[in-house]
Amino acid sequence: MPSQALQPMSDSFESSRPRLAPAVSVVQDGADTCYLMMTGKELLRCHGPLVPTLMTRLLPLLDGTRSVAEIREALEGTLEAERVEEVLRLLLRHHLLLDAGPEQELSTQERAAFGSLLALLARSTPQPYRVLERLRRMRLVVVGDSELAREVVEALAECAVGAIDLVSPREAWAELKLELPVRLRHVDPGQLQNIVPGAELVIGVQDGEFNFTRQMRELNRLCLRLGVSWLQVRLTLEAEGWLGPLHTPDTACFECMDLRMKSNLRTWREHGLHEEQVEQGLLMGRRIGFRPLQRQLAGALAVEVLLHLTGLETSRLVGRSLVMDALSQESSLHPVLKHPGCPACGRPPEARLHPWGEEDIRLDRTLLPDSAAAP
């Protein structure tokens, strides 16, 4: 567990407003024994003559509406001040309490919309409201033009991100409404360079086998130039979902993965031919269009994004891709190494052993002119 999860529940212990964590349940066993259970595997056993006072007087006060000082005052004559603080710190040390003080800064709508998320965050940190506050100040950018992009936006909204910019050429997306208190803005692709700076994360959505590849390549280079982290989500016609890699400084980018994938294809030439003709508008790009698969992939993506943004756990997608078979429900994680010849993040041509540029040879081995292909 990250070190920040072990910090005191607020800067001032006296002014904090302790509340039992959402997952905690209290069970009494006889007159002098009780159990505070966090999960089915973890519990705190309390035994002794003070258990009745704990059950009937102290625990009912831990509802997040009183400060530590007010709790001590309410128990005056029942427990000594030192004993009250000792018990509260014991419960805090075992992650059974959280500080509900920051809840006052949330609106009633936010508390109702993100209650389940707070309960989830409370499993990893005694400061879930502080984590929620950080999420509410963040802004994400989603780039895509498909139903999968819509599902991704809705799943990210469930993660309490404050603002989402949806970059899509389709004006119909301007009518996309969210019931959750998340600011959603439709942005024309021509404004992409203006909104990427300052975003916590950019997500590129590729729905289909060959369409939207050029836009992903352009987005990759833009994020590299601006130093913004981004990741790709893709749903293929074979019902395979690809998540990542999550590109951060000095890790593999989208074009590194694209080059390595094509190098493992026996049909790399045909694959490249199909891709280029779709990009030129000579062939129609196809999508699988099955909503349950799209929702499943969007949900998996949202969890990884939540882990990355909060820092509670390390995302598996940093320098790796998660491949999910939506029909068999099997998944596998693949490391993606930086490609030394990547035209986006690799060494410049003058630093290579053979200083060929993109204008001389296609590094993805797709199509070469007939004259260049001749021996």
mmCIF file of C-alpha atoms in Angstrom:
data_model
loop_
_atom_site.group_PDB
_atom_site.id
_atom_site.type_symbol
_atom_site.label_atom_id
_atom_site.label_comp_id
_atom_site.label_asym_id
_atom_site.label_seq_id
_atom_site.Cartn_x
_atom_site.Cartn_y
_atom_site.Cartn_z
ATOM 1 C CA MET A 1 0.000 0.000 0.000
ATOM 2 C CA PRO A 2 1.390 3.456 -0.856
ATOM 3 C CA SER A 3 2.926 5.429 1.981
ATOM 4 C CA GLN A 4 0.341 8.210 1.791
ATOM 5 C CA ALA A 5 -2.312 5.750 2.945
ATOM 6 C CA LEU A 6 -0.620 5.615 6.358
ATOM 7 C CA GLN A 7 -0.663 9.347 7.050
ATOM 8 C CA PRO A 8 -2.914 10.838 9.778
ATOM 9 C CA MET A 9 -6.486 11.260 8.656
ATOM 10 C CA SER A 10 -6.208 15.076 8.658
ATOM 11 C CA ASP A 11 -3.670 17.789 9.323
ATOM 12 C CA SER A 12 -5.258 18.484 12.708
ATOM 13 C CA PHE A 13 -6.372 15.463 14.692
ATOM 14 C CA GLU A 14 -8.553 17.585 16.999
ATOM 15 C CA SER A 15 -10.541 19.171 14.175
ATOM 16 C CA SER A 16 -10.962 15.983 12.117
ATOM 17 C CA ARG A 17 -14.417 14.454 11.894
ATOM 18 C CA PRO A 18 -13.996 10.682 12.258
ATOM 19 C CA ARG A 19 -16.432 8.328 10.606
ATOM 20 C CA LEU A 20 -16.427 4.566 10.373
ATOM 21 C CA ALA A 21 -15.227 3.476 6.938
ATOM 22 C CA PRO A 22 -18.088 2.387 4.637
ATOM 23 C CA ALA A 23 -16.982 -1.263 4.557
ATOM 24 C CA VAL A 24 -16.725 -1.592 8.353
ATOM 25 C CA SER A 25 -19.339 -3.625 10.220
ATOM 26 C CA VAL A 26 -19.578 -4.045 13.997
ATOM 27 C CA VAL A 27 -20.605 -7.348 15.616
ATOM 28 C CA GLN A 28 -21.009 -7.875 19.379
ATOM 29 C CA ASP A 29 -20.275 -11.232 20.980
ATOM 30 C CA GLY A 30 -21.535 -11.214 24.538
ATOM 31 C CA ALA A 31 -21.250 -8.347 26.997
ATOM 32 C CA ASP A 32 -17.511 -7.721 26.824
ATOM 33 C CA THR A 33 -16.438 -8.665 23.256
ATOM 34 C CA CYS A 34 -17.050 -7.057 19.892
ATOM 35 C CA TYR A 35 -15.510 -7.279 16.418
ATOM 36 C CA LEU A 36 -14.966 -4.460 13.939
ATOM 37 C CA MET A 37 -14.735 -6.131 10.558
ATOM 38 C CA MET A 38 -13.251 -4.361 7.537
ATOM 39 C CA THR A 39 -13.630 -7.317 5.151
ATOM 40 C CA GLY A 40 -14.279 -10.989 5.461
ATOM 41 C CA LYS A 41 -10.547 -11.512 6.096
ATOM 42 C CA GLU A 42 -9.672 -8.637 8.439
ATOM 43 C CA LEU A 43 -11.105 -7.671 11.826
ATOM 44 C CA LEU A 44 -10.235 -5.927 15.068
ATOM 45 C CA ARG A 45 -11.256 -7.776 18.235
ATOM 46 C CA CYS A 46 -12.093 -5.634 21.250
ATOM 47 C CA HIS A 47 -12.391 -7.315 24.655
ATOM 48 C CA GLY A 48 -12.859 -5.912 28.164
ATOM 49 C CA PRO A 49 -15.183 -3.978 30.438
ATOM 50 C CA LEU A 50 -15.169 -0.886 28.192
ATOM 51 C CA VAL A 51 -16.813 -2.723 25.267
ATOM 52 C CA PRO A 52 -20.385 -1.737 26.337
ATOM 53 C CA THR A 53 -19.323 1.926 26.433
ATOM 54 C CA LEU A 54 -17.649 1.553 23.045
ATOM 55 C CA MET A 55 -20.767 0.005 21.523
ATOM 56 C CA THR A 56 -23.430 2.231 23.074
ATOM 57 C CA ARG A 57 -21.649 5.581 23.435
ATOM 58 C CA LEU A 58 -18.563 5.965 21.256
ATOM 59 C CA LEU A 59 -19.410 4.211 17.991
ATOM 60 C CA PRO A 60 -22.740 6.065 17.530
ATOM 61 C CA LEU A 61 -20.783 9.326 17.691
ATOM 62 C CA LEU A 62 -18.520 8.303 14.801
ATOM 63 C CA ASP A 63 -20.858 9.528 12.062
ATOM 64 C CA GLY A 64 -18.668 12.266 10.620
ATOM 65 C CA THR A 65 -20.679 15.169 12.084
ATOM 66 C CA ARG A 66 -18.495 15.746 15.180
ATOM 67 C CA SER A 67 -14.862 16.680 15.651
ATOM 68 C CA VAL A 68 -12.579 14.750 17.983
ATOM 69 C CA ALA A 69 -12.921 17.544 20.531
ATOM 70 C CA GLU A 70 -16.731 17.342 20.373
ATOM 71 C CA ILE A 71 -16.644 13.562 20.761
ATOM 72 C CA ARG A 72 -14.424 13.889 23.814
ATOM 73 C CA GLU A 73 -16.827 16.451 25.273
ATOM 74 C CA ALA A 74 -19.858 14.231 24.614
ATOM 75 C CA LEU A 75 -18.166 11.356 26.477
ATOM 76 C CA GLU A 76 -17.117 13.472 29.435
ATOM 77 C CA GLY A 77 -17.642 11.514 32.609
ATOM 78 C CA THR A 78 -17.712 8.221 30.720
ATOM 79 C CA LEU A 79 -14.201 7.851 29.354
ATOM 80 C CA GLU A 80 -11.111 9.806 30.212
ATOM 81 C CA ALA A 81 -9.910 12.169 27.490
ATOM 82 C CA GLU A 82 -6.732 10.168 26.991
ATOM 83 C CA ARG A 83 -8.698 6.953 26.576
ATOM 84 C CA VAL A 84 -10.946 8.531 23.922
ATOM 85 C CA GLU A 85 -7.934 9.646 21.881
ATOM 86 C CA GLU A 86 -6.255 6.280 22.388
ATOM 87 C CA VAL A 87 -9.271 4.405 21.021
ATOM 88 C CA LEU A 88 -9.686 6.759 18.066
ATOM 89 C CA ARG A 89 -6.041 6.488 17.109
ATOM 90 C CA LEU A 90 -6.243 2.700 17.398
ATOM 91 C CA LEU A 91 -9.196 2.626 15.001
ATOM 92 C CA LEU A 92 -7.377 5.001 12.681
ATOM 93 C CA ARG A 93 -4.234 2.886 12.680
ATOM 94 C CA HIS A 94 -6.268 -0.122 11.561
ATOM 95 C CA HIS A 95 -7.915 1.943 8.773
ATOM 96 C CA LEU A 96 -11.359 1.630 10.347
ATOM 97 C CA LEU A 97 -11.924 5.397 10.426
ATOM 98 C CA LEU A 98 -11.797 8.129 7.813
ATOM 99 C CA ASP A 99 -11.937 11.901 8.121
ATOM 100 C CA ALA A 100 -15.299 13.124 6.812
ATOM 101 C CA GLY A 101 -14.368 16.801 7.182
ATOM 102 C CA PRO A 102 -13.618 17.323 3.479
ATOM 103 C CA GLU A 103 -17.137 16.065 2.703
ATOM 104 C CA GLN A 104 -18.403 19.533 3.609
ATOM 105 C CA GLU A 105 -16.689 20.877 0.487
ATOM 106 C CA LEU A 106 -18.666 18.517 -1.782
ATOM 107 C CA SER A 107 -22.126 19.290 -3.075
ATOM 108 C CA THR A 108 -25.097 17.124 -2.150
ATOM 109 C CA GLN A 109 -25.204 15.896 -5.747
ATOM 110 C CA GLU A 110 -21.530 14.896 -5.645
ATOM 111 C CA ARG A 111 -21.929 13.011 -2.374
ATOM 112 C CA ALA A 112 -24.905 11.094 -3.764
ATOM 113 C CA ALA A 113 -23.296 10.383 -7.156
ATOM 114 C CA PHE A 114 -19.916 9.196 -5.906
ATOM 115 C CA GLY A 115 -20.785 7.433 -2.652
ATOM 116 C CA SER A 116 -19.863 4.012 -4.040
ATOM 117 C CA LEU A 117 -16.554 5.367 -5.348
ATOM 118 C CA LEU A 118 -15.761 6.791 -1.911
ATOM 119 C CA ALA A 119 -16.425 3.386 -0.365
ATOM 120 C CA LEU A 120 -14.027 1.836 -2.863
ATOM 121 C CA LEU A 121 -11.333 4.433 -2.202
ATOM 122 C CA ALA A 122 -11.697 3.931 1.544
ATOM 123 C CA ARG A 123 -10.303 0.412 1.109
ATOM 124 C CA SER A 124 -6.932 1.849 0.113
ATOM 125 C CA THR A 125 -6.640 5.143 1.979
ATOM 126 C CA PRO A 126 -8.069 6.753 5.142
ATOM 127 C CA GLN A 127 -8.448 9.977 3.125
ATOM 128 C CA PRO A 128 -10.915 9.043 0.345
ATOM 129 C CA TYR A 129 -12.450 12.522 0.319
ATOM 130 C CA ARG A 130 -9.058 14.089 -0.324
ATOM 131 C CA VAL A 131 -8.542 11.704 -3.247
ATOM 132 C CA LEU A 132 -12.016 12.579 -4.551
ATOM 133 C CA GLU A 133 -11.178 16.262 -4.329
ATOM 134 C CA ARG A 134 -8.116 15.728 -6.521
ATOM 135 C CA LEU A 135 -10.190 13.818 -9.077
ATOM 136 C CA ARG A 136 -12.754 16.614 -9.185
ATOM 137 C CA ARG A 137 -10.012 19.064 -10.198
ATOM 138 C CA MET A 138 -8.710 16.909 -13.059
ATOM 139 C CA ARG A 139 -9.465 17.153 -16.760
ATOM 140 C CA LEU A 140 -9.242 14.328 -19.295
ATOM 141 C CA VAL A 141 -9.319 14.404 -23.092
ATOM 142 C CA VAL A 142 -11.009 11.598 -25.051
ATOM 143 C CA VAL A 143 -10.338 11.462 -28.799
ATOM 144 C CA GLY A 144 -12.605 9.238 -30.875
ATOM 145 C CA ASP A 145 -15.621 9.039 -33.141
ATOM 146 C CA SER A 146 -17.599 5.916 -32.277
ATOM 147 C CA GLU A 147 -19.978 4.355 -29.781
ATOM 148 C CA LEU A 148 -16.936 3.034 -27.930
ATOM 149 C CA ALA A 149 -15.826 6.634 -27.340
ATOM 150 C CA ARG A 150 -19.243 7.362 -25.826
ATOM 151 C CA GLU A 151 -18.956 4.364 -23.501
ATOM 152 C CA VAL A 152 -15.459 5.477 -22.452
ATOM 153 C CA VAL A 153 -16.732 8.962 -21.570
ATOM 154 C CA GLU A 154 -19.581 7.570 -19.470
ATOM 155 C CA ALA A 155 -17.291 5.120 -17.644
ATOM 156 C CA LEU A 156 -14.761 7.870 -16.871
ATOM 157 C CA ALA A 157 -17.549 10.065 -15.539
ATOM 158 C CA GLU A 158 -18.291 7.354 -12.963
ATOM 159 C CA CYS A 159 -14.730 7.878 -11.695
ATOM 160 C CA ALA A 160 -15.612 11.433 -10.588
ATOM 161 C CA VAL A 161 -13.240 13.166 -13.010
ATOM 162 C CA GLY A 162 -14.109 16.849 -12.917
ATOM 163 C CA ALA A 163 -14.092 17.585 -16.650
ATOM 164 C CA ILE A 164 -13.947 15.559 -19.870
ATOM 165 C CA ASP A 165 -13.265 17.005 -23.322
ATOM 166 C CA LEU A 166 -14.599 14.762 -26.101
ATOM 167 C CA VAL A 167 -12.793 15.411 -29.391
ATOM 168 C CA SER A 168 -14.928 14.171 -32.263
ATOM 169 C CA PRO A 169 -15.826 15.455 -35.740
ATOM 170 C CA ARG A 170 -19.447 14.431 -35.310
ATOM 171 C CA GLU A 171 -21.694 17.284 -34.184
ATOM 172 C CA ALA A 172 -24.157 14.739 -32.767
ATOM 173 C CA TRP A 173 -21.774 14.197 -29.859
ATOM 174 C CA ALA A 174 -22.612 17.707 -28.669
ATOM 175 C CA GLU A 175 -25.949 16.249 -27.527
ATOM 176 C CA LEU A 176 -24.294 13.655 -25.292
ATOM 177 C CA LYS A 177 -25.557 14.336 -21.766
ATOM 178 C CA LEU A 178 -24.262 12.923 -18.516
ATOM 179 C CA GLU A 179 -26.462 12.455 -15.466
ATOM 180 C CA LEU A 180 -23.438 12.694 -13.196
ATOM 181 C CA PRO A 181 -21.995 16.055 -12.060
ATOM 182 C CA VAL A 182 -19.123 16.001 -14.569
ATOM 183 C CA ARG A 183 -18.409 18.833 -17.003
ATOM 184 C CA LEU A 184 -18.543 17.447 -20.555
ATOM 185 C CA ARG A 185 -17.462 19.521 -23.526
ATOM 186 C CA HIS A 186 -17.532 18.643 -27.219
ATOM 187 C CA VAL A 187 -14.426 19.854 -29.037
ATOM 188 C CA ASP A 188 -13.779 19.957 -32.776
ATOM 189 C CA PRO A 189 -10.645 18.022 -33.854
ATOM 190 C CA GLY A 190 -9.156 21.249 -35.165
ATOM 191 C CA GLN A 191 -8.888 22.483 -31.566
ATOM 192 C CA LEU A 192 -6.992 19.426 -30.327
ATOM 193 C CA GLN A 193 -3.651 21.201 -29.966
ATOM 194 C CA ASN A 194 -5.297 23.822 -27.768
ATOM 195 C CA ILE A 195 -6.918 21.476 -25.261
ATOM 196 C CA VAL A 196 -4.258 18.774 -24.818
ATOM 197 C CA PRO A 197 -1.932 21.045 -22.794
ATOM 198 C CA GLY A 198 -2.863 20.876 -19.121
ATOM 199 C CA ALA A 199 -4.834 17.617 -19.399
ATOM 200 C CA GLU A 200 -4.064 14.954 -16.807
ATOM 201 C CA LEU A 201 -4.391 12.232 -19.432
ATOM 202 C CA VAL A 202 -5.361 11.856 -23.094
ATOM 203 C CA ILE A 203 -7.218 8.738 -24.257
ATOM 204 C CA GLY A 204 -7.343 7.752 -27.915
ATOM 205 C CA VAL A 205 -10.250 5.498 -28.918
ATOM 206 C CA GLN A 206 -9.812 3.266 -31.977
ATOM 207 C CA ASP A 207 -12.936 1.260 -32.776
ATOM 208 C CA GLY A 208 -12.342 -1.113 -35.663
ATOM 209 C CA GLU A 209 -9.406 -2.872 -37.291
ATOM 210 C CA PHE A 210 -7.959 -0.233 -39.583
ATOM 211 C CA ASN A 211 -9.883 3.013 -39.290
ATOM 212 C CA PHE A 212 -8.654 5.907 -37.150
ATOM 213 C CA THR A 213 -5.018 4.700 -37.189
ATOM 214 C CA ARG A 214 -3.724 7.893 -38.779
ATOM 215 C CA GLN A 215 -5.454 10.004 -36.114
ATOM 216 C CA MET A 216 -3.848 7.857 -33.400
ATOM 217 C CA ARG A 217 -0.444 8.392 -34.986
ATOM 218 C CA GLU A 218 -0.980 12.154 -35.079
ATOM 219 C CA LEU A 219 -2.264 12.164 -31.502
ATOM 220 C CA ASN A 220 0.765 10.165 -30.397
ATOM 221 C CA ARG A 221 3.185 12.703 -31.842
ATOM 222 C CA LEU A 222 1.259 15.635 -30.408
ATOM 223 C CA CYS A 223 1.329 14.159 -26.894
ATOM 224 C CA LEU A 224 5.030 13.341 -27.241
ATOM 225 C CA ARG A 225 5.801 16.892 -28.263
ATOM 226 C CA LEU A 226 3.773 18.390 -25.399
ATOM 227 C CA GLY A 227 4.942 15.859 -22.791
ATOM 228 C CA VAL A 228 1.385 14.714 -21.951
ATOM 229 C CA SER A 229 0.644 11.137 -20.880
ATOM 230 C CA TRP A 230 -1.805 9.236 -23.049
ATOM 231 C CA LEU A 231 -3.069 5.747 -23.778
ATOM 232 C CA GLN A 232 -4.995 3.961 -26.480
ATOM 233 C CA VAL A 233 -8.042 1.721 -26.259
ATOM 234 C CA ARG A 234 -8.954 -0.406 -29.277
ATOM 235 C CA LEU A 235 -11.684 -2.906 -30.077
ATOM 236 C CA THR A 236 -10.932 -5.139 -33.065
ATOM 237 C CA LEU A 237 -13.303 -6.948 -35.397
ATOM 238 C CA GLU A 238 -12.236 -10.210 -33.698
ATOM 239 C CA ALA A 239 -13.731 -8.918 -30.408
ATOM 240 C CA GLU A 240 -10.308 -8.324 -28.896
ATOM 241 C CA GLY A 241 -9.860 -5.329 -26.663
ATOM 242 C CA TRP A 242 -6.462 -3.643 -26.423
ATOM 243 C CA LEU A 243 -5.692 -1.294 -23.543
ATOM 244 C CA GLY A 244 -2.445 0.650 -23.546
ATOM 245 C CA PRO A 245 0.367 1.083 -23.458
ATOM 246 C CA LEU A 246 0.050 4.057 -21.126
ATOM 247 C CA HIS A 247 2.754 6.317 -22.445
ATOM 248 C CA THR A 248 4.699 8.283 -19.861
ATOM 249 C CA PRO A 249 8.172 9.820 -20.340
ATOM 250 C CA ASP A 250 10.759 7.286 -21.562
ATOM 251 C CA THR A 251 8.222 4.480 -22.128
ATOM 252 C CA ALA A 252 6.984 2.919 -25.360
ATOM 253 C CA CYS A 253 4.545 4.982 -27.391
ATOM 254 C CA PHE A 254 1.709 4.052 -29.757
ATOM 255 C CA GLU A 255 3.964 3.825 -32.790
ATOM 256 C CA CYS A 256 6.431 1.587 -30.934
ATOM 257 C CA MET A 257 3.603 -0.864 -30.341
ATOM 258 C CA ASP A 258 2.306 -0.515 -33.895
ATOM 259 C CA LEU A 259 5.738 -1.322 -35.335
ATOM 260 C CA ARG A 260 6.234 -4.347 -33.094
ATOM 261 C CA MET A 261 2.755 -5.697 -33.821
ATOM 262 C CA LYS A 262 3.283 -5.493 -37.569
ATOM 263 C CA SER A 263 6.690 -7.142 -37.318
ATOM 264 C CA ASN A 264 4.943 -10.248 -35.937
ATOM 265 C CA LEU A 265 2.374 -10.463 -38.738
ATOM 266 C CA ARG A 266 2.917 -12.794 -41.662
ATOM 267 C CA THR A 267 0.440 -10.699 -43.599
ATOM 268 C CA TRP A 268 2.143 -7.400 -42.777
ATOM 269 C CA ARG A 269 2.056 -6.234 -46.405
ATOM 270 C CA GLU A 270 -1.650 -6.978 -46.861
ATOM 271 C CA HIS A 271 -2.374 -5.463 -43.473
ATOM 272 C CA GLY A 272 -0.576 -2.270 -44.440
ATOM 273 C CA LEU A 273 -2.344 -2.152 -47.807
ATOM 274 C CA HIS A 274 -5.739 -2.417 -46.112
ATOM 275 C CA GLU A 275 -4.839 0.248 -43.577
ATOM 276 C CA GLU A 276 -3.635 2.713 -46.180
ATOM 277 C CA GLN A 277 -6.680 2.282 -48.389
ATOM 278 C CA VAL A 278 -9.001 2.860 -45.432
ATOM 279 C CA GLU A 279 -7.078 6.013 -44.539
ATOM 280 C CA GLN A 280 -7.345 7.194 -48.169
ATOM 281 C CA GLY A 281 -11.098 6.580 -48.189
ATOM 282 C CA LEU A 282 -10.877 3.793 -50.776
ATOM 283 C CA LEU A 283 -12.271 1.220 -48.348
ATOM 284 C CA MET A 284 -14.912 1.556 -45.672
ATOM 285 C CA GLY A 285 -13.665 1.167 -42.098
ATOM 286 C CA ARG A 286 -15.716 -1.365 -40.121
ATOM 287 C CA ARG A 287 -16.614 -1.634 -36.442
ATOM 288 C CA ILE A 288 -17.957 -4.503 -34.402
ATOM 289 C CA GLY A 289 -20.696 -2.336 -32.871
ATOM 290 C CA PHE A 290 -21.683 -4.699 -30.016
ATOM 291 C CA ARG A 291 -22.558 -2.557 -26.994
ATOM 292 C CA PRO A 292 -21.913 -5.125 -24.216
ATOM 293 C CA LEU A 293 -18.315 -5.563 -25.438
ATOM 294 C CA GLN A 294 -17.865 -1.817 -25.672
ATOM 295 C CA ARG A 295 -19.150 -1.277 -22.127
ATOM 296 C CA GLN A 296 -16.902 -4.026 -20.758
ATOM 297 C CA LEU A 297 -13.810 -2.578 -22.418
ATOM 298 C CA ALA A 298 -14.687 0.963 -21.323
ATOM 299 C CA GLY A 299 -15.147 -0.213 -17.731
ATOM 300 C CA ALA A 300 -11.767 -1.943 -17.673
ATOM 301 C CA LEU A 301 -10.161 1.195 -19.072
ATOM 302 C CA ALA A 302 -11.844 3.405 -16.454
ATOM 303 C CA VAL A 303 -10.433 1.301 -13.594
ATOM 304 C CA GLU A 304 -6.891 1.559 -14.979
ATOM 305 C CA VAL A 305 -7.293 5.315 -15.446
ATOM 306 C CA LEU A 306 -8.586 5.639 -11.872
ATOM 307 C CA LEU A 307 -5.546 3.811 -10.500
ATOM 308 C CA HIS A 308 -3.193 5.976 -12.546
ATOM 309 C CA LEU A 309 -4.816 9.279 -11.558
ATOM 310 C CA THR A 310 -5.100 8.550 -7.842
ATOM 311 C CA GLY A 311 -1.744 6.794 -7.431
ATOM 312 C CA LEU A 312 -3.308 4.319 -4.983
ATOM 313 C CA GLU A 313 -1.978 1.488 -7.116
ATOM 314 C CA THR A 314 0.383 1.359 -10.076
ATOM 315 C CA SER A 315 -1.424 0.963 -13.374
ATOM 316 C CA ARG A 316 -0.515 -2.214 -15.249
ATOM 317 C CA LEU A 317 -0.549 -0.300 -18.523
ATOM 318 C CA VAL A 318 2.662 1.708 -18.069
ATOM 319 C CA GLY A 319 4.827 0.309 -20.877
ATOM 320 C CA ARG A 320 2.463 -2.649 -21.304
ATOM 321 C CA SER A 321 -0.693 -3.581 -23.196
ATOM 322 C CA LEU A 322 -3.592 -5.563 -21.797
ATOM 323 C CA VAL A 323 -5.307 -7.778 -24.364
ATOM 324 C CA MET A 324 -8.817 -8.972 -23.535
ATOM 325 C CA ASP A 325 -10.785 -11.556 -25.494
ATOM 326 C CA ALA A 326 -14.334 -10.360 -24.993
ATOM 327 C CA LEU A 327 -15.889 -13.739 -25.852
ATOM 328 C CA SER A 328 -13.645 -16.160 -23.946
ATOM 329 C CA GLN A 329 -13.016 -13.595 -21.156
ATOM 330 C CA GLU A 330 -9.319 -14.451 -21.228
ATOM 331 C CA SER A 331 -6.797 -11.666 -20.827
ATOM 332 C CA SER A 332 -3.028 -11.355 -21.124
ATOM 333 C CA LEU A 333 -0.529 -8.618 -20.350
ATOM 334 C CA HIS A 334 2.261 -7.898 -22.830
ATOM 335 C CA PRO A 335 5.305 -5.660 -22.244
ATOM 336 C CA VAL A 336 5.891 -3.133 -25.005
ATOM 337 C CA LEU A 337 9.520 -2.058 -25.404
ATOM 338 C CA LYS A 338 10.574 1.153 -27.035
ATOM 339 C CA HIS A 339 11.379 0.594 -30.700
ATOM 340 C CA PRO A 340 14.822 2.035 -31.552
ATOM 341 C CA GLY A 341 13.638 2.907 -35.045
ATOM 342 C CA CYS A 342 10.325 4.455 -33.968
ATOM 343 C CA PRO A 343 9.762 7.583 -36.086
ATOM 344 C CA ALA A 344 7.956 9.238 -33.158
ATOM 345 C CA CYS A 345 10.121 8.610 -30.078
ATOM 346 C CA GLY A 346 13.175 6.779 -31.447
ATOM 347 C CA ARG A 347 16.602 8.144 -32.207
ATOM 348 C CA PRO A 348 16.809 10.717 -35.018
ATOM 349 C CA PRO A 349 18.115 9.425 -38.374
ATOM 350 C CA GLU A 350 21.527 11.042 -37.938
ATOM 351 C CA ALA A 351 22.055 9.045 -34.732
ATOM 352 C CA ARG A 352 21.270 5.685 -36.352
ATOM 353 C CA LEU A 353 23.722 3.311 -37.944
ATOM 354 C CA HIS A 354 21.821 3.637 -41.232
ATOM 355 C CA PRO A 355 20.460 7.194 -41.400
ATOM 356 C CA TRP A 356 17.380 6.504 -43.483
ATOM 357 C CA GLY A 357 14.398 8.741 -43.015
ATOM 358 C CA GLU A 358 10.699 8.128 -43.492
ATOM 359 C CA GLU A 359 10.866 9.682 -46.935
ATOM 360 C CA ASP A 360 13.347 6.966 -47.978
ATOM 361 C CA ILE A 361 11.832 3.854 -46.429
ATOM 362 C CA ARG A 362 8.669 3.041 -44.532
ATOM 363 C CA LEU A 363 9.766 1.813 -41.115
ATOM 364 C CA ASP A 364 6.564 -0.149 -40.648
ATOM 365 C CA ARG A 365 7.493 -2.268 -43.702
ATOM 366 C CA THR A 366 4.151 -1.619 -45.363
ATOM 367 C CA LEU A 367 4.434 -0.482 -48.968
ATOM 368 C CA LEU A 368 7.505 0.468 -50.974
ATOM 369 C CA PRO A 369 7.417 1.890 -54.485
ATOM 370 C CA ASP A 370 8.037 -0.718 -57.181
ATOM 371 C CA SER A 371 11.284 0.957 -58.166
ATOM 372 C CA ALA A 372 12.568 0.900 -54.595
ATOM 373 C CA ALA A 373 11.520 -2.704 -54.127
ATOM 374 C CA ALA A 374 13.499 -3.889 -57.154
ATOM 375 C CA PRO A 375 16.956 -5.403 -56.389
#
